[in-house]
Short mmCIF file of C-alpha atoms and ligand atoms in Angstrom, two decimals:
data_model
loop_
_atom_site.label_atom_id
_atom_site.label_comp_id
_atom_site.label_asym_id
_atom_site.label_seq_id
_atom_site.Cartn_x
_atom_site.Cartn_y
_atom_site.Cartn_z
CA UNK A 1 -114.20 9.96 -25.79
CA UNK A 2 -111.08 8.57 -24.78
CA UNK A 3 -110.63 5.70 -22.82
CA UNK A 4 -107.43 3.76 -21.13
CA UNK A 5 -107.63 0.35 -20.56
CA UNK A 6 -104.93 -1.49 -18.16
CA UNK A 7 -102.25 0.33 -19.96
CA UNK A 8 -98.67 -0.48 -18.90
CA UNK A 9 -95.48 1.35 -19.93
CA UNK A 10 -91.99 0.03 -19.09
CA UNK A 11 -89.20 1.91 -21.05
CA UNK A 12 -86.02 0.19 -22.48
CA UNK A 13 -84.20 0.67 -19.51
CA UNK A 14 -87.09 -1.08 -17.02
CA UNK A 15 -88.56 1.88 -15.67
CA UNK A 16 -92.07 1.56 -14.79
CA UNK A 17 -93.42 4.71 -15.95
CA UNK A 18 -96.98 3.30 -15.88
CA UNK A 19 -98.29 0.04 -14.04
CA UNK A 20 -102.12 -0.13 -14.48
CA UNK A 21 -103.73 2.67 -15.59
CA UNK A 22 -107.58 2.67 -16.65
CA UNK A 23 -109.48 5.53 -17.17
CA UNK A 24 -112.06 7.06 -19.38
CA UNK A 25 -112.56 10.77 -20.63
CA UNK A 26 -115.87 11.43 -21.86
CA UNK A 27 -116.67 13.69 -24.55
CA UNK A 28 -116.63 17.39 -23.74
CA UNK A 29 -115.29 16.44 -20.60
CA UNK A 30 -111.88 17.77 -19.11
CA UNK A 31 -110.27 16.00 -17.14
CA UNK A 32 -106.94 17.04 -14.95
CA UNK A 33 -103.78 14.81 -14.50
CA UNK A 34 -102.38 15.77 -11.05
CA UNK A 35 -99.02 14.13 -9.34
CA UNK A 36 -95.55 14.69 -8.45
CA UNK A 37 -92.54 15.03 -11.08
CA UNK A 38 -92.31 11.53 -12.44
CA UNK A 39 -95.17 10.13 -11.57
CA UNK A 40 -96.16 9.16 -15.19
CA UNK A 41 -98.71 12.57 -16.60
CA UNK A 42 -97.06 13.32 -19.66
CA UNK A 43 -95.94 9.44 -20.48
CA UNK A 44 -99.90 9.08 -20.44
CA UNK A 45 -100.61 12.21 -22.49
CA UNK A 46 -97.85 10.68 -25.52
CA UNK A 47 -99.46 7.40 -25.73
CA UNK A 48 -102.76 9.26 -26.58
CA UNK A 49 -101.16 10.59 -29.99
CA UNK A 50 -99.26 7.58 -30.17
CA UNK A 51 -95.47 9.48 -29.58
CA UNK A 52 -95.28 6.04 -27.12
CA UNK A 53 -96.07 3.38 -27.07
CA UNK A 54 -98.12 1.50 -24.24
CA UNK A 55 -96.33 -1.96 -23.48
CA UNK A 56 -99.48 -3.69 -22.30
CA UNK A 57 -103.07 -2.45 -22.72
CA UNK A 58 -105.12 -0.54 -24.94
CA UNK A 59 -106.34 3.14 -25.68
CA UNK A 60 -109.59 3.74 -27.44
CA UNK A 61 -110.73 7.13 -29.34
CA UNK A 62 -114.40 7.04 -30.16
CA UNK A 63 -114.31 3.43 -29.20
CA UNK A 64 -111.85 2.91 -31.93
CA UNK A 65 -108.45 1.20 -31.26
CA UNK A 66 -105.64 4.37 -31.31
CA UNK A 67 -103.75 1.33 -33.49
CA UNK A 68 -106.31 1.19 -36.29
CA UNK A 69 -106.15 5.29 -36.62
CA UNK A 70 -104.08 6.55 -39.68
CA UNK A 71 -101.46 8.33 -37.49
CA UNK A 72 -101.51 11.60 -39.26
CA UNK A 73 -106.03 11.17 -38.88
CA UNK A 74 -105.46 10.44 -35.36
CA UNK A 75 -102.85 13.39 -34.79
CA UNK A 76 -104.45 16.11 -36.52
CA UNK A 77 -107.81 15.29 -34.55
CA UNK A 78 -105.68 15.75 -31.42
CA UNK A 79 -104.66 18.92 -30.77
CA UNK A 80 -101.10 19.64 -28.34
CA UNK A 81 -100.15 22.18 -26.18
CA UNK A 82 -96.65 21.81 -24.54
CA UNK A 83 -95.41 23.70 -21.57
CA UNK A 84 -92.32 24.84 -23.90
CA UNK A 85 -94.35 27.41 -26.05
CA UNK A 86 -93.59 26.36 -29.44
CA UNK A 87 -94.62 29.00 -32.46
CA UNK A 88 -92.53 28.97 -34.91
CA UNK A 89 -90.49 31.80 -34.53
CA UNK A 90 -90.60 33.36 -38.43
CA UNK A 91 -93.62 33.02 -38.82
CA UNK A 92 -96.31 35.94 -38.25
CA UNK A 93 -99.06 34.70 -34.93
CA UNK A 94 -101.80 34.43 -37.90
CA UNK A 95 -99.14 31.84 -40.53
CA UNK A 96 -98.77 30.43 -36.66
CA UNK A 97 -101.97 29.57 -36.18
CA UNK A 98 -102.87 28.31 -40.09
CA UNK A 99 -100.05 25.90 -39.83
CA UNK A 100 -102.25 22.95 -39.29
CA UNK A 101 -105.60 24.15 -41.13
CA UNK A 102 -103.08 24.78 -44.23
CA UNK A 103 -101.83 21.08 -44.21
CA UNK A 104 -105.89 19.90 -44.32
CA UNK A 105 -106.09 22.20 -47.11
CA UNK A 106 -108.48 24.44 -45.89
CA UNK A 107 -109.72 27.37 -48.11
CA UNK A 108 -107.92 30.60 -47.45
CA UNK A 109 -111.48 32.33 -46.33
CA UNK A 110 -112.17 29.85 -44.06
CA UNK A 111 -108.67 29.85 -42.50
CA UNK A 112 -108.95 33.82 -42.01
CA UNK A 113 -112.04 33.61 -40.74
CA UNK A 114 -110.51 30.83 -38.03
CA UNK A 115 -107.95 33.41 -36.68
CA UNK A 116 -110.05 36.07 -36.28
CA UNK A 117 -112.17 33.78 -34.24
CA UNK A 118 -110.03 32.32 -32.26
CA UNK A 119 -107.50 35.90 -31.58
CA UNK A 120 -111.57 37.31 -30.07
CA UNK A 121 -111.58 33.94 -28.45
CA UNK A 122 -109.37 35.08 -26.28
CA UNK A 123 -108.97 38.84 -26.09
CA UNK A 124 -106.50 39.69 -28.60
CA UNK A 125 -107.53 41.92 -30.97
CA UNK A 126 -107.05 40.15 -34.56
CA UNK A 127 -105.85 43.58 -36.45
CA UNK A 128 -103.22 44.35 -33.37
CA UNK A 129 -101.81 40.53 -33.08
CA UNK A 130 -102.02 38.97 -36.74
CA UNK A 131 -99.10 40.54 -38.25
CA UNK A 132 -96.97 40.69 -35.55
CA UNK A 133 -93.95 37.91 -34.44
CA UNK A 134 -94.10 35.31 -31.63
CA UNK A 135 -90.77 37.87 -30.18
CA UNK A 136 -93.24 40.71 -30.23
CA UNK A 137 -95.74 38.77 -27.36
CA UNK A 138 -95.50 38.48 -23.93
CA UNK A 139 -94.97 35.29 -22.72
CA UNK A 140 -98.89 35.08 -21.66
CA UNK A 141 -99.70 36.47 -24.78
CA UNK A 142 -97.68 33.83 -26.69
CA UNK A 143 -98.97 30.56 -24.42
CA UNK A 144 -102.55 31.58 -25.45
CA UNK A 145 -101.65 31.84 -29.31
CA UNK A 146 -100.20 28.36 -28.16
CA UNK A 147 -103.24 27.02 -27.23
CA UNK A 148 -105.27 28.63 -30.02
CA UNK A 149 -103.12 27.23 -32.29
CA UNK A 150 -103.60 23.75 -31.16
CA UNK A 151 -107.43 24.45 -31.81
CA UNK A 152 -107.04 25.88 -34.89
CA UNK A 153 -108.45 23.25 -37.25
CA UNK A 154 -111.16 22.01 -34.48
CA UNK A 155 -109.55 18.92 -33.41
CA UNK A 156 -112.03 17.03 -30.99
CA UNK A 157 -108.96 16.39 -28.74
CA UNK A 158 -106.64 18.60 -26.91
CA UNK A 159 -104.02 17.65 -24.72
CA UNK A 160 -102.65 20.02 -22.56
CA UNK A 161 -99.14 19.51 -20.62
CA UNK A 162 -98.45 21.98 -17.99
CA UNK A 163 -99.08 24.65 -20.72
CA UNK A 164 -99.31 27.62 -17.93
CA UNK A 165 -95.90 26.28 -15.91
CA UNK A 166 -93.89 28.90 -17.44
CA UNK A 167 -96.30 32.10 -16.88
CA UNK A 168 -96.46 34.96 -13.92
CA UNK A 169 -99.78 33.79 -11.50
CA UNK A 170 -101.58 36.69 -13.45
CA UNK A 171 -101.66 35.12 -16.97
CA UNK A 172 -102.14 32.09 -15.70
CA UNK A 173 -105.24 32.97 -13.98
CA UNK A 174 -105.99 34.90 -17.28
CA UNK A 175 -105.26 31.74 -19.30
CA UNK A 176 -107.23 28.90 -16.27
CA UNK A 177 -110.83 31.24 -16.94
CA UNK A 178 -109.80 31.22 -20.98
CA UNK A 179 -109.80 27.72 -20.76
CA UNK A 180 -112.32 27.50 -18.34
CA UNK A 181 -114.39 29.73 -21.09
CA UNK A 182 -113.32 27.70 -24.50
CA UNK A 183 -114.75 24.47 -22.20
CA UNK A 184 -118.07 25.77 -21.97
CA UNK A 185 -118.25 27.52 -25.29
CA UNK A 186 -116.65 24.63 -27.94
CA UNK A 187 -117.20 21.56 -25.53
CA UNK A 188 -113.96 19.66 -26.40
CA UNK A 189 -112.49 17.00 -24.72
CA UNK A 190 -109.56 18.15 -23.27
CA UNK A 191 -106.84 16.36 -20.79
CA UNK A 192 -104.88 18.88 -18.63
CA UNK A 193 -101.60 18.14 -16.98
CA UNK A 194 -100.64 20.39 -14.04
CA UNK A 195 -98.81 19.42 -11.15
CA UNK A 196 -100.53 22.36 -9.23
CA UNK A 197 -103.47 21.08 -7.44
CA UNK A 198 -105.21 24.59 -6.99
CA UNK A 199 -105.10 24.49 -10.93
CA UNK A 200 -106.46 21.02 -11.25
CA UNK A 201 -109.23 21.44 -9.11
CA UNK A 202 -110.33 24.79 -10.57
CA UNK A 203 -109.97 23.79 -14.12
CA UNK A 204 -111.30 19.75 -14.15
CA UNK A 205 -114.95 18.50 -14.51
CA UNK A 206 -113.07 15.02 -13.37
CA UNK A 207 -109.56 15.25 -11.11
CA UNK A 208 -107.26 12.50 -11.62
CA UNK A 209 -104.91 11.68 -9.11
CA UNK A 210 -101.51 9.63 -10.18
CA UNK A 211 -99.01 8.58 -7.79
CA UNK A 212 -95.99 6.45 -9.23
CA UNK A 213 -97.27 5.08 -12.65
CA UNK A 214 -100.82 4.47 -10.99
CA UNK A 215 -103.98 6.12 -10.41
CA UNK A 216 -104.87 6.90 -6.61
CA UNK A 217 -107.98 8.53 -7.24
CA UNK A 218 -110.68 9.90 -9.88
CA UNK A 219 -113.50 11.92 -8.84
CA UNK A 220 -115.13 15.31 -9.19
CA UNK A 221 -113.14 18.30 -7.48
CA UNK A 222 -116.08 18.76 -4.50
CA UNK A 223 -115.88 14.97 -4.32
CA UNK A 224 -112.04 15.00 -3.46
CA UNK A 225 -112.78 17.73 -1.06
CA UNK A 226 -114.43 16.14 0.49
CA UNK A 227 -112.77 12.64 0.23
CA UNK A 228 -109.90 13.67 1.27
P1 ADP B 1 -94.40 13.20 -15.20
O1 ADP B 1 -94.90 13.75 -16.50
O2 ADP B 1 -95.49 12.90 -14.22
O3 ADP B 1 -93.32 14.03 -14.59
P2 ADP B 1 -93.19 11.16 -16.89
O4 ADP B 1 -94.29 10.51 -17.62
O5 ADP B 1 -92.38 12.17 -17.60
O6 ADP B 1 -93.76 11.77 -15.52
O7 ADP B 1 -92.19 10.05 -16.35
C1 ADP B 1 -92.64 8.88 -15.63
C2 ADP B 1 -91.43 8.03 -15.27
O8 ADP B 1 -90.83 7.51 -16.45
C3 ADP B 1 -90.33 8.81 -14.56
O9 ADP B 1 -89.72 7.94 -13.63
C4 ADP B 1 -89.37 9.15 -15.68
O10 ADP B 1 -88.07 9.32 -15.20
C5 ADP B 1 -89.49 7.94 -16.56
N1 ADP B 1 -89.22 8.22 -17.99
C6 ADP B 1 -89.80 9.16 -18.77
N2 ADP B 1 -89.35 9.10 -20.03
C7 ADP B 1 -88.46 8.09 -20.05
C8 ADP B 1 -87.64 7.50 -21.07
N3 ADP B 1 -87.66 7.94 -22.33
N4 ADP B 1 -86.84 6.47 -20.70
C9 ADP B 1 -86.82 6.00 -19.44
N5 ADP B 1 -87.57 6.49 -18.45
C10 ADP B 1 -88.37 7.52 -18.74
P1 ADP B 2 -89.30 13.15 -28.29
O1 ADP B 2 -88.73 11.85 -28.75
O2 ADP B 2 -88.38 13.91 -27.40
O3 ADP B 2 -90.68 13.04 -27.74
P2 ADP B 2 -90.43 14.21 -30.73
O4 ADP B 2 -89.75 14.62 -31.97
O5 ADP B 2 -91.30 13.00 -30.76
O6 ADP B 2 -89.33 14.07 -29.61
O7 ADP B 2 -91.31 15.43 -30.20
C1 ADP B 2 -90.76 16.66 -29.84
C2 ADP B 2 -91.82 17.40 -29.09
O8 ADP B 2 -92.90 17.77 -29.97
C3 ADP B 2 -92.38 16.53 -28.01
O9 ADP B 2 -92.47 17.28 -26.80
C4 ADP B 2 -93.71 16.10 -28.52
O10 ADP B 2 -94.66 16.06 -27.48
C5 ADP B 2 -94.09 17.13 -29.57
N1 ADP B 2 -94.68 16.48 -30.75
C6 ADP B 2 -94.05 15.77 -31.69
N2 ADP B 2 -94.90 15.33 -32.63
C7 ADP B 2 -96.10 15.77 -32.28
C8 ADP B 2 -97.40 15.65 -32.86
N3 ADP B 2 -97.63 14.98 -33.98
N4 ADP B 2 -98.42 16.21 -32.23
C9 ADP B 2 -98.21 16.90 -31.12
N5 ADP B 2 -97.02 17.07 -30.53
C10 ADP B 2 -95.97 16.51 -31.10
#
């Protein structure tokens, strides 16, 4: 569970990014940040991995302070997807995807066992896509290693910042009922940012509505329908 309590965030140069924002995400829950460019989405998502830091207010994980985590326990329980896809480029899709479980010192079965999983998870076949490069994907094909990746060692997090942006409306639908799917099936708590209100309402058990730094609205997707 993650909640937001009156967090403020005014950068160095007086911009208020974020000017009272409370909010809570329960468990298995996922919840979609919708606004205009600027508004203050992916400020929000940083502060939950501690990249910034709030000025005034507090975040809670589990009911725990994000402040009285060990940064690198709090980050590797919090798993990131970026719009920018991000594997690293020499490395095969299945080193991609064992980057983190490697660093908690998984055992090698265990890891190989993980990317199988998670390639079936969704629909790439694990003897096709393990050995190949990031360069060798299509740019759908590489935003859902992307995601998988940021699952990889079963973080009860994942933060998700306009991951489908980049993609062709096809793969993005593909990707939306992947998600959609992974939701049901692994019940994480994930936050979504999208500024593409079709997505947000298709994808989020909750709808969060931001307009400059604040929060205009939080409800279910039939309840903003009909709440206009
Ligand atoms: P969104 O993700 O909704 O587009 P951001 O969280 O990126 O919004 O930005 C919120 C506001 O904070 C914007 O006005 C943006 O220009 C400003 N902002 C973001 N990062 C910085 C920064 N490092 N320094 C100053 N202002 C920033
Ligand atoms: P910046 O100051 O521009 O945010 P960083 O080095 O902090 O630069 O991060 C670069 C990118 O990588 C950012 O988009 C950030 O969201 C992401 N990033 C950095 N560290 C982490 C982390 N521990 N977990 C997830 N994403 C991270």
């Amino acid at each position: 569970m993650i909640e937001f309590k009156n967090v403020k965030k005014v950068y160095p140069d007086g911009t208020k990014a974020i000017k009272d924002f409370s909010l809570k995400v329960n468990e298995g829950e996922l919840v979609t940040l919708i606004g205009p460019s600027g508004c203050g989405k992916t400020t929000t998502m940083k502060m939950i991995n501690r990249l910034i830091e709030p000025t005034a207010g507090n975040i809670y994980i589990n009911e725990k302070n994000i402040n009285d985590y060990n940064i690198h326990e709090l980050r590797w329980n919090i798993g990131y997807v970026l719009q920018e896809i991000a594997l690293f480029p020499h490395l095969t899709i299945e080193e991609n995807i064992a980057v983190v479980p490697e660093m908690k010192r998984w055992k090698r079965k265990k890891i190989q066992e993980r990317n199988k999983e998670l390639l079936n998870m969704v629909g790439l076949d694990p003897s096709t896509y393990q050995r190949r490069m990031p360069n060798e994907l299509s740019g759908g094909e590489q935003q859902r290693i992307g995601v998988i990746r940021a699952l990889a060692a079963d973080p009860d997090i994942i933060l998700m910042d306009e991951p489908f942006s980049a993609l062709d409306p096809i793969s993005r639908e593909q990707l939306q009922s992947d998600i959609r799917k992974l939701q049901k099936e692994i019940k994480k708590t994930i936050v979504f940012v999208t500024h593409d209100i079709d997505e947000a309402m298709a994808l989020g058990d909750k709808v969060c509505l931001m307009k400059n730094g604040g929060i205009v609205q939080v409800d279910t997707p039939q309840q903003l329908i009909l709440r206009p």
